[in-house]
Amino acid sequence: MKQLSKTFILAAVTFFFAFTLIKYPSNALEASIRGLDMWWEVVFPSLLPFFITAELLLSFGVVKFLGVVFEPIMRPLFNVPGVGSFAWIMGMVSGYPTGAKISVRLKEQNQITQVEAERLVAFTNSSSPLFIFGAISAGFFHDVKLGVLLAVSHYVGNALTGICMRFYGKNMDKPYKKESRKISLKRAFSAMHETRILDKRPIGEILGDAVINSIKTLVMVGGFIILFSVLNKMLFLIGLTPIIATLFQSIFHVLFLPVELALPFISGLFEITLGANMVSKENVDPFLSSVIIVSFILGFNGFSIQAQVASIISKSKIRFYPYFFARILHGFIASFLTILLYKPLYLDKKDYNLEDMPVLNPEQDSEWVNILMTLEQIGPIITIGAFGLAFLILYKRVKNKQ
């Protein structure tokens, strides 16, 4: 009976979504193009180098080297092996869903257990500095100083979330060999060399696999970006998003948050970029309220990012609910840190009237804006070049097999 109900619900939801696409074809096309442009110009070219680099570092044993070095730090803090430091660092530098992809690869190589992978996924998927400083702070709010507050709240909140998640699944932990508390570079180099030797693939094949695997993952990411861009637009057109926002208005009133932010908040739960952009356009008082909402949706990741992570981890049997719980926890922790740090990291740094909304400071913001503009200009070229390279690799492999 339970499976029958599930089948009916899934079929009904899919049918209703298809009906909205037929009813609003022009809006669906517009939202689809918007998502495609974001993936084509920014997401693919910005994440591809990190994905390929991560694959190569895993194959050449560098991650194992980092694992031995950072074991005395990662195990006490997050209850994960030292190799988890690579997923954490790469996740912060390149943004989501890099942490999930690396965590899955570590599990596939048996460098971490399933419960350790679930802990790792829970706190290694964070926003990139380029997105926080470039897109949100300089692009939406026109104030790069706001990026310092958002970044500190986001990354410190992420670390605190990881510390909280260290207690998850302690009864499922397998006994592990306790390494020496001292950092041994000799032992680290030995582990790196052993890992590289165990990988019997030639360098050319390793490079090819890194490119192909990275492009496959990014194509999947692009599909989810387009899907949720359209879904968010359809929910707004049929009036569901405003209805949900009305329900949240009472909650916002209790929390002393402006009710005008309810609709941008709901949109941000689905897609971070759209939600943050809508929040920036709401001239609310106090401005801290807007920053709290943006900080929460950054920590929550948005259903679009969560769907990407769920797709990446599903084949490795890593459970999704620890990650989802951690996203809610991160959202609240980051919001609380934003309240605490708002005065020292933002108000005390301002040199204009606090009642004014942030204005563009060309000397400070132009660098981030130029980075985004350059990426949008050369992004399609990188994307086309990457697909061309992948085609050549696949063609050569097929020809060699023949």
Coordinates of N, CA, C and O in Angstrom, one line a residue, residues 7 40-41 45 84 108 144 160 175 186 203 219 221 226 232 235 253 269 271 282 284 299 322 325 339 355 369:
T7 N 3.8 5.6 -5.7 CA 3.7 5.7 -7.1 C 2.7 6.7 -7.6 O 3.0 7.5 -8.5
W40 N 26.5 27.3 -18.5 CA 27.3 27.4 -19.7 C 28.4 28.4 -19.4 O 29.6 28.2 -19.8
E41 N 28.1 29.5 -18.8 CA 29.0 30.6 -18.7 C 29.9 30.6 -17.4 O 31.0 31.1 -17.4
P45 N 32.8 26.2 -16.5 CA 34.2 26.6 -16.6 C 34.8 26.8 -15.3 O 36.1 26.6 -15.2
G84 N 40.0 13.5 4.6 CA 38.8 14.3 4.5 C 39.1 15.8 4.4 O 38.3 16.6 4.0
E108 N 34.8 5.3 -2.7 CA 35.1 4.3 -3.7 C 36.5 3.7 -3.6 O 36.7 2.5 -3.9
V144 N 31.3 45.0 -1.5 CA 32.2 43.9 -1.3 C 32.5 43.6 0.2 O 32.8 42.5 0.6
L160 N 31.7 24.5 12.4 CA 31.0 24.2 13.6 C 30.0 23.1 13.3 O 29.7 22.2 14.2
P175 N 36.5 0.1 14.4 CA 37.8 0.4 15.1 C 38.8 0.8 14.0 O 38.9 0.2 12.9
K186 N 57.8 11.8 6.3 CA 58.3 10.6 5.8 C 57.2 9.5 5.6 O 57.1 8.9 4.5
I203 N 49.6 7.1 -17.4 CA 49.3 8.5 -17.2 C 48.2 9.1 -18.2 O 47.3 9.8 -17.8
V219 N 27.8 17.7 -16.4 CA 26.6 17.7 -17.2 C 25.3 17.4 -16.3 O 24.3 18.0 -16.5
V221 N 25.1 18.2 -13.2 CA 24.9 19.4 -12.4 C 24.1 20.4 -13.2 O 23.2 21.1 -12.8
I226 N 19.1 23.7 -14.6 CA 18.0 24.0 -15.5 C 16.7 23.6 -14.9 O 15.7 24.3 -15.0
N232 N 11.2 26.4 -10.1 CA 11.0 27.6 -9.3 C 10.1 28.6 -10.0 O 9.2 29.2 -9.4
L235 N 6.4 27.2 -10.0 CA 5.8 27.3 -8.7 C 5.3 28.7 -8.4 O 4.3 29.0 -7.8
H253 N 7.3 37.1 11.5 CA 6.8 38.1 12.5 C 7.3 37.8 13.9 O 7.7 38.7 14.7
L269 N 15.2 29.0 -0.9 CA 15.3 27.6 -0.5 C 15.4 26.7 -1.7 O 15.9 25.6 -1.6
E271 N 16.5 28.0 -4.9 CA 17.7 28.3 -5.7 C 18.4 29.5 -5.1 O 17.8 30.6 -4.9
E282 N 15.0 44.0 -1.9 CA 14.1 44.5 -0.9 C 14.7 45.5 0.1 O 15.7 45.1 0.8
V284 N 14.7 46.8 3.1 CA 14.1 46.6 4.4 C 14.9 47.2 5.5 O 16.1 47.4 5.3
G299 N 23.8 28.7 3.8 CA 24.1 27.5 4.6 C 23.2 26.3 4.2 O 23.6 25.2 4.2
P322 N 21.6 12.7 6.7 CA 22.6 13.4 7.5 C 23.0 14.7 6.8 O 23.1 15.8 7.5
F325 N 20.0 17.3 7.2 CA 20.0 17.8 8.6 C 21.1 18.8 8.8 O 20.9 19.8 9.5
I339 N 24.5 37.5 13.1 CA 24.0 38.5 14.1 C 25.1 38.9 15.1 O 25.3 40.1 15.4
E355 N 22.2 54.2 7.9 CA 20.9 54.1 7.4 C 20.8 53.8 5.9 O 19.8 53.4 5.4
V369 N 33.7 42.1 -9.9 CA 32.9 42.3 -11.1 C 33.6 41.9 -12.3 O 33.1 41.2 -13.2

